[in-house]
């Protein structure tokens, strides 16, 4: 990985850890942003992490741009040898694939899509070499996903599939963005899956919806009373396919204040994960579904 530093005016420096997203790039970025925070560099006013990059805002009257750059390069040298282990959570996210709401939306925006005659799932299956949408859906939910970034839209997680590079799914975004996307749509664009936290414009391919809210600015939902955003970087997500009946049941439980997502704490080691990805993912699922 070759780190690149770019100044944005007198108050910002953008750090690109790598040109491509990978868990290695995420952990290096995490180590560097933690290093900036832990060192308490005078003049740093904001740290904004992304997938394989981050941005630092600083006060040039307190620390000059060149001094800020020098501090970051010192931290980078330390980050090269940082421990790639974090304490995090693994979360089950129920997904109603082939739901009627995203289907209605995708039909309204067919002229903006690469394949106007098929669904988003049909298109995703075709370009990834699957025989049909059901095979693609199985590939989408079989392995867990790593939350590499939360943002762009409030509370929206970017999810990176935890499989070897040869098996990673890739699906381009719409040719032209939509002006509407149902709330809690599970989508895909490039190498990232996502969950739309609110209703609004978007361009990711739409595969289904989750009945589990992930963002509540009013903090009225039972499991979002402590913090309005559910996900944080480093979380691990396991999608679980559900049918229409189960979807409606969970919606009712959310409204009644009785729904609690399945969440377990877990220690994630990137080094151990890379030794045997499939075996490690199996252990993660055992943690999630164990007693």
JSON list of N, CA and C in Angstrom, two decimals, residues 64-104:
[
{"chain": "A", "resi": 64, "resn": "UNK", "atom": "N", "xyz": [1.09, 24.20, 11.44]},
{"chain": "A", "resi": 64, "resn": "UNK", "atom": "CA", "xyz": [1.20, 24.49, 10.01]},
{"chain": "A", "resi": 64, "resn": "UNK", "atom": "C", "xyz": [0.92, 23.24, 9.19]},
{"chain": "A", "resi": 65, "resn": "UNK", "atom": "N", "xyz": [0.53, 23.38, 7.92]},
{"chain": "A", "resi": 65, "resn": "UNK", "atom": "CA", "xyz": [0.30, 22.21, 7.07]},
{"chain": "A", "resi": 65, "resn": "UNK", "atom": "C", "xyz": [1.50, 21.26, 7.01]},
{"chain": "A", "resi": 66, "resn": "UNK", "atom": "N", "xyz": [2.69, 21.80, 6.90]},
{"chain": "A", "resi": 66, "resn": "UNK", "atom": "CA", "xyz": [3.88, 20.94, 6.83]},
{"chain": "A", "resi": 66, "resn": "UNK", "atom": "C", "xyz": [4.13, 20.19, 8.14]},
{"chain": "A", "resi": 67, "resn": "UNK", "atom": "N", "xyz": [3.85, 20.85, 9.26]},
{"chain": "A", "resi": 67, "resn": "UNK", "atom": "CA", "xyz": [3.98, 20.18, 10.57]},
{"chain": "A", "resi": 67, "resn": "UNK", "atom": "C", "xyz": [2.94, 19.07, 10.69]},
{"chain": "A", "resi": 68, "resn": "UNK", "atom": "N", "xyz": [1.72, 19.34, 10.21]},
{"chain": "A", "resi": 68, "resn": "UNK", "atom": "CA", "xyz": [0.67, 18.33, 10.26]},
{"chain": "A", "resi": 68, "resn": "UNK", "atom": "C", "xyz": [1.05, 17.12, 9.42]},
{"chain": "A", "resi": 69, "resn": "UNK", "atom": "N", "xyz": [1.59, 17.37, 8.24]},
{"chain": "A", "resi": 69, "resn": "UNK", "atom": "CA", "xyz": [2.04, 16.29, 7.37]},
{"chain": "A", "resi": 69, "resn": "UNK", "atom": "C", "xyz": [3.14, 15.47, 8.04]},
{"chain": "A", "resi": 70, "resn": "UNK", "atom": "N", "xyz": [4.08, 16.15, 8.69]},
{"chain": "A", "resi": 70, "resn": "UNK", "atom": "CA", "xyz": [5.17, 15.45, 9.37]},
{"chain": "A", "resi": 70, "resn": "UNK", "atom": "C", "xyz": [4.64, 14.55, 10.48]},
{"chain": "A", "resi": 71, "resn": "UNK", "atom": "N", "xyz": [3.66, 15.03, 11.22]},
{"chain": "A", "resi": 71, "resn": "UNK", "atom": "CA", "xyz": [3.06, 14.23, 12.30]},
{"chain": "A", "resi": 71, "resn": "UNK", "atom": "C", "xyz": [2.38, 12.98, 11.72]},
{"chain": "A", "resi": 72, "resn": "UNK", "atom": "N", "xyz": [1.67, 13.15, 10.61]},
{"chain": "A", "resi": 72, "resn": "UNK", "atom": "CA", "xyz": [0.98, 12.01, 10.00]},
{"chain": "A", "resi": 72, "resn": "UNK", "atom": "C", "xyz": [1.97, 10.97, 9.49]},
{"chain": "A", "resi": 73, "resn": "UNK", "atom": "N", "xyz": [3.08, 11.39, 8.96]},
{"chain": "A", "resi": 73, "resn": "UNK", "atom": "CA", "xyz": [4.06, 10.44, 8.46]},
{"chain": "A", "resi": 73, "resn": "UNK", "atom": "C", "xyz": [4.71, 9.66, 9.60]},
{"chain": "A", "resi": 74, "resn": "UNK", "atom": "N", "xyz": [4.90, 10.31, 10.75]},
{"chain": "A", "resi": 74, "resn": "UNK", "atom": "CA", "xyz": [5.40, 9.59, 11.94]},
{"chain": "A", "resi": 74, "resn": "UNK", "atom": "C", "xyz": [4.39, 8.53, 12.37]},
{"chain": "A", "resi": 75, "resn": "UNK", "atom": "N", "xyz": [3.10, 8.91, 12.38]},
{"chain": "A", "resi": 75, "resn": "UNK", "atom": "CA", "xyz": [2.05, 7.97, 12.79]},
{"chain": "A", "resi": 75, "resn": "UNK", "atom": "C", "xyz": [1.93, 6.83, 11.80]},
{"chain": "A", "resi": 76, "resn": "UNK", "atom": "N", "xyz": [2.12, 7.13, 10.51]},
{"chain": "A", "resi": 76, "resn": "UNK", "atom": "CA", "xyz": [2.06, 6.07, 9.50]},
{"chain": "A", "resi": 76, "resn": "UNK", "atom": "C", "xyz": [3.14, 5.03, 9.73]},
{"chain": "A", "resi": 77, "resn": "UNK", "atom": "N", "xyz": [4.33, 5.45, 10.09]},
{"chain": "A", "resi": 77, "resn": "UNK", "atom": "CA", "xyz": [5.42, 4.50, 10.33]},
{"chain": "A", "resi": 77, "resn": "UNK", "atom": "C", "xyz": [5.08, 3.53, 11.45]},
{"chain": "A", "resi": 78, "resn": "UNK", "atom": "N", "xyz": [4.40, 4.04, 12.47]},
{"chain": "A", "resi": 78, "resn": "UNK", "atom": "CA", "xyz": [3.96, 3.19, 13.59]},
{"chain": "A", "resi": 78, "resn": "UNK", "atom": "C", "xyz": [2.81, 2.28, 13.16]},
{"chain": "A", "resi": 79, "resn": "UNK", "atom": "N", "xyz": [1.91, 2.81, 12.34]},
{"chain": "A", "resi": 79, "resn": "UNK", "atom": "CA", "xyz": [0.73, 2.05, 11.90]},
{"chain": "A", "resi": 79, "resn": "UNK", "atom": "C", "xyz": [1.11, 0.83, 11.08]},
{"chain": "A", "resi": 80, "resn": "UNK", "atom": "N", "xyz": [2.24, 0.88, 10.40]},
{"chain": "A", "resi": 80, "resn": "UNK", "atom": "CA", "xyz": [2.68, -0.26, 9.58]},
{"chain": "A", "resi": 80, "resn": "UNK", "atom": "C", "xyz": [2.83, -1.53, 10.41]},
{"chain": "A", "resi": 81, "resn": "UNK", "atom": "N", "xyz": [3.09, -1.36, 11.71]},
{"chain": "A", "resi": 81, "resn": "UNK", "atom": "CA", "xyz": [3.34, -2.52, 12.58]},
{"chain": "A", "resi": 81, "resn": "UNK", "atom": "C", "xyz": [2.26, -2.68, 13.66]},
{"chain": "A", "resi": 82, "resn": "UNK", "atom": "N", "xyz": [1.12, -2.01, 13.47]},
{"chain": "A", "resi": 82, "resn": "UNK", "atom": "CA", "xyz": [0.06, -2.04, 14.48]},
{"chain": "A", "resi": 82, "resn": "UNK", "atom": "C", "xyz": [-0.62, -3.41, 14.51]},
{"chain": "A", "resi": 83, "resn": "UNK", "atom": "N", "xyz": [-1.19, -3.73, 15.65]},
{"chain": "A", "resi": 83, "resn": "UNK", "atom": "CA", "xyz": [-1.94, -4.97, 15.83]},
{"chain": "A", "resi": 83, "resn": "UNK", "atom": "C", "xyz": [-3.27, -4.86, 15.10]},
{"chain": "A", "resi": 84, "resn": "UNK", "atom": "N", "xyz": [-3.57, -5.81, 14.22]},
{"chain": "A", "resi": 84, "resn": "UNK", "atom": "CA", "xyz": [-4.81, -5.79, 13.45]},
{"chain": "A", "resi": 84, "resn": "UNK", "atom": "C", "xyz": [-5.90, -6.60, 14.15]},
{"chain": "A", "resi": 85, "resn": "UNK", "atom": "N", "xyz": [-6.13, -6.28, 15.40]},
{"chain": "A", "resi": 85, "resn": "UNK", "atom": "CA", "xyz": [-7.16, -6.94, 16.21]},
{"chain": "A", "resi": 85, "resn": "UNK", "atom": "C", "xyz": [-8.04, -5.89, 16.85]},
{"chain": "A", "resi": 86, "resn": "UNK", "atom": "N", "xyz": [-9.35, -6.08, 16.78]},
{"chain": "A", "resi": 86, "resn": "UNK", "atom": "CA", "xyz": [-10.28, -5.14, 17.40]},
{"chain": "A", "resi": 86, "resn": "UNK", "atom": "C", "xyz": [-11.36, -5.90, 18.16]},
{"chain": "A", "resi": 87, "resn": "UNK", "atom": "N", "xyz": [-11.87, -5.26, 19.20]},
{"chain": "A", "resi": 87, "resn": "UNK", "atom": "CA", "xyz": [-13.07, -5.75, 19.89]},
{"chain": "A", "resi": 87, "resn": "UNK", "atom": "C", "xyz": [-14.27, -5.11, 19.21]},
{"chain": "A", "resi": 88, "resn": "UNK", "atom": "N", "xyz": [-15.19, -5.93, 18.72]},
{"chain": "A", "resi": 88, "resn": "UNK", "atom": "CA", "xyz": [-16.29, -5.39, 17.94]},
{"chain": "A", "resi": 88, "resn": "UNK", "atom": "C", "xyz": [-17.57, -6.20, 18.17]},
{"chain": "A", "resi": 89, "resn": "UNK", "atom": "N", "xyz": [-18.53, -6.03, 17.26]},
{"chain": "A", "resi": 89, "resn": "UNK", "atom": "CA", "xyz": [-19.80, -6.75, 17.36]},
{"chain": "A", "resi": 89, "resn": "UNK", "atom": "C", "xyz": [-20.09, -7.47, 16.04]},
{"chain": "A", "resi": 90, "resn": "UNK", "atom": "N", "xyz": [-20.80, -8.58, 16.14]},
{"chain": "A", "resi": 90, "resn": "UNK", "atom": "CA", "xyz": [-21.37, -9.21, 14.96]},
{"chain": "A", "resi": 90, "resn": "UNK", "atom": "C", "xyz": [-22.88, -9.12, 15.09]},
{"chain": "A", "resi": 91, "resn": "UNK", "atom": "N", "xyz": [-23.55, -8.68, 14.02]},
{"chain": "A", "resi": 91, "resn": "UNK", "atom": "CA", "xyz": [-24.97, -8.34, 14.06]},
{"chain": "A", "resi": 91, "resn": "UNK", "atom": "C", "xyz": [-25.71, -9.08, 12.95]},
{"chain": "A", "resi": 92, "resn": "UNK", "atom": "N", "xyz": [-26.85, -9.65, 13.28]},
{"chain": "A", "resi": 92, "resn": "UNK", "atom": "CA", "xyz": [-27.71, -10.23, 12.26]},
{"chain": "A", "resi": 92, "resn": "UNK", "atom": "C", "xyz": [-28.65, -9.16, 11.73]},
{"chain": "A", "resi": 93, "resn": "UNK", "atom": "N", "xyz": [-28.72, -9.01, 10.41]},
{"chain": "A", "resi": 93, "resn": "UNK", "atom": "CA", "xyz": [-29.63, -8.06, 9.78]},
{"chain": "A", "resi": 93, "resn": "UNK", "atom": "C", "xyz": [-30.60, -8.85, 8.89]},
{"chain": "A", "resi": 94, "resn": "UNK", "atom": "N", "xyz": [-31.88, -8.94, 9.26]},
{"chain": "A", "resi": 94, "resn": "UNK", "atom": "CA", "xyz": [-32.85, -9.66, 8.43]},
{"chain": "A", "resi": 94, "resn": "UNK", "atom": "C", "xyz": [-33.12, -8.89, 7.14]},
{"chain": "A", "resi": 95, "resn": "UNK", "atom": "N", "xyz": [-33.20, -9.61, 6.02]},
{"chain": "A", "resi": 95, "resn": "UNK", "atom": "CA", "xyz": [-33.43, -8.97, 4.72]},
{"chain": "A", "resi": 95, "resn": "UNK", "atom": "C", "xyz": [-34.56, -9.69, 3.99]},
{"chain": "A", "resi": 96, "resn": "UNK", "atom": "N", "xyz": [-35.54, -8.91, 3.55]},
{"chain": "A", "resi": 96, "resn": "UNK", "atom": "CA", "xyz": [-36.61, -9.41, 2.69]},
{"chain": "A", "resi": 96, "resn": "UNK", "atom": "C", "xyz": [-36.19, -9.13, 1.26]},
{"chain": "A", "resi": 97, "resn": "UNK", "atom": "N", "xyz": [-35.54, -10.14, 0.63]},
{"chain": "A", "resi": 97, "resn": "UNK", "atom": "CA", "xyz": [-35.13, -10.00, -0.76]},
{"chain": "A", "resi": 97, "resn": "UNK", "atom": "C", "xyz": [-36.36, -10.07, -1.68]},
{"chain": "A", "resi": 98, "resn": "UNK", "atom": "N", "xyz": [-36.26, -9.46, -2.85]},
{"chain": "A", "resi": 98, "resn": "UNK", "atom": "CA", "xyz": [-37.36, -9.44, -3.83]},
{"chain": "A", "resi": 98, "resn": "UNK", "atom": "C", "xyz": [-38.64, -8.85, -3.23]},
{"chain": "A", "resi": 99, "resn": "UNK", "atom": "N", "xyz": [-38.50, -7.84, -2.42]},
{"chain": "A", "resi": 99, "resn": "UNK", "atom": "CA", "xyz": [-39.67, -7.22, -1.77]},
{"chain": "A", "resi": 99, "resn": "UNK", "atom": "C", "xyz": [-40.45, -6.38, -2.78]},
{"chain": "A", "resi": 100, "resn": "UNK", "atom": "N", "xyz": [-41.72, -6.10, -2.50]},
{"chain": "A", "resi": 100, "resn": "UNK", "atom": "CA", "xyz": [-42.54, -5.33, -3.45]},
{"chain": "A", "resi": 100, "resn": "UNK", "atom": "C", "xyz": [-42.18, -3.85, -3.52]},
{"chain": "A", "resi": 101, "resn": "UNK", "atom": "N", "xyz": [-41.58, -3.27, -2.46]},
{"chain": "A", "resi": 101, "resn": "UNK", "atom": "CA", "xyz": [-41.33, -1.82, -2.42]},
{"chain": "A", "resi": 101, "resn": "UNK", "atom": "C", "xyz": [-40.15, -1.43, -3.31]},
{"chain": "A", "resi": 102, "resn": "UNK", "atom": "N", "xyz": [-39.04, -2.15, -3.19]},
{"chain": "A", "resi": 102, "resn": "UNK", "atom": "CA", "xyz": [-37.93, -1.82, -4.09]},
{"chain": "A", "resi": 102, "resn": "UNK", "atom": "C", "xyz": [-38.27, -2.22, -5.52]},
{"chain": "A", "resi": 103, "resn": "UNK", "atom": "N", "xyz": [-39.09, -3.26, -5.69]},
{"chain": "A", "resi": 103, "resn": "UNK", "atom": "CA", "xyz": [-39.48, -3.65, -7.05]},
{"chain": "A", "resi": 103, "resn": "UNK", "atom": "C", "xyz": [-40.28, -2.54, -7.72]},
{"chain": "A", "resi": 104, "resn": "UNK", "atom": "N", "xyz": [-41.21, -1.95, -6.98]},
{"chain": "A", "resi": 104, "resn": "UNK", "atom": "CA", "xyz": [-42.00, -0.85, -7.54]},
{"chain": "A", "resi": 104, "resn": "UNK", "atom": "C", "xyz": [-41.10, 0.32, -7.89]}
]
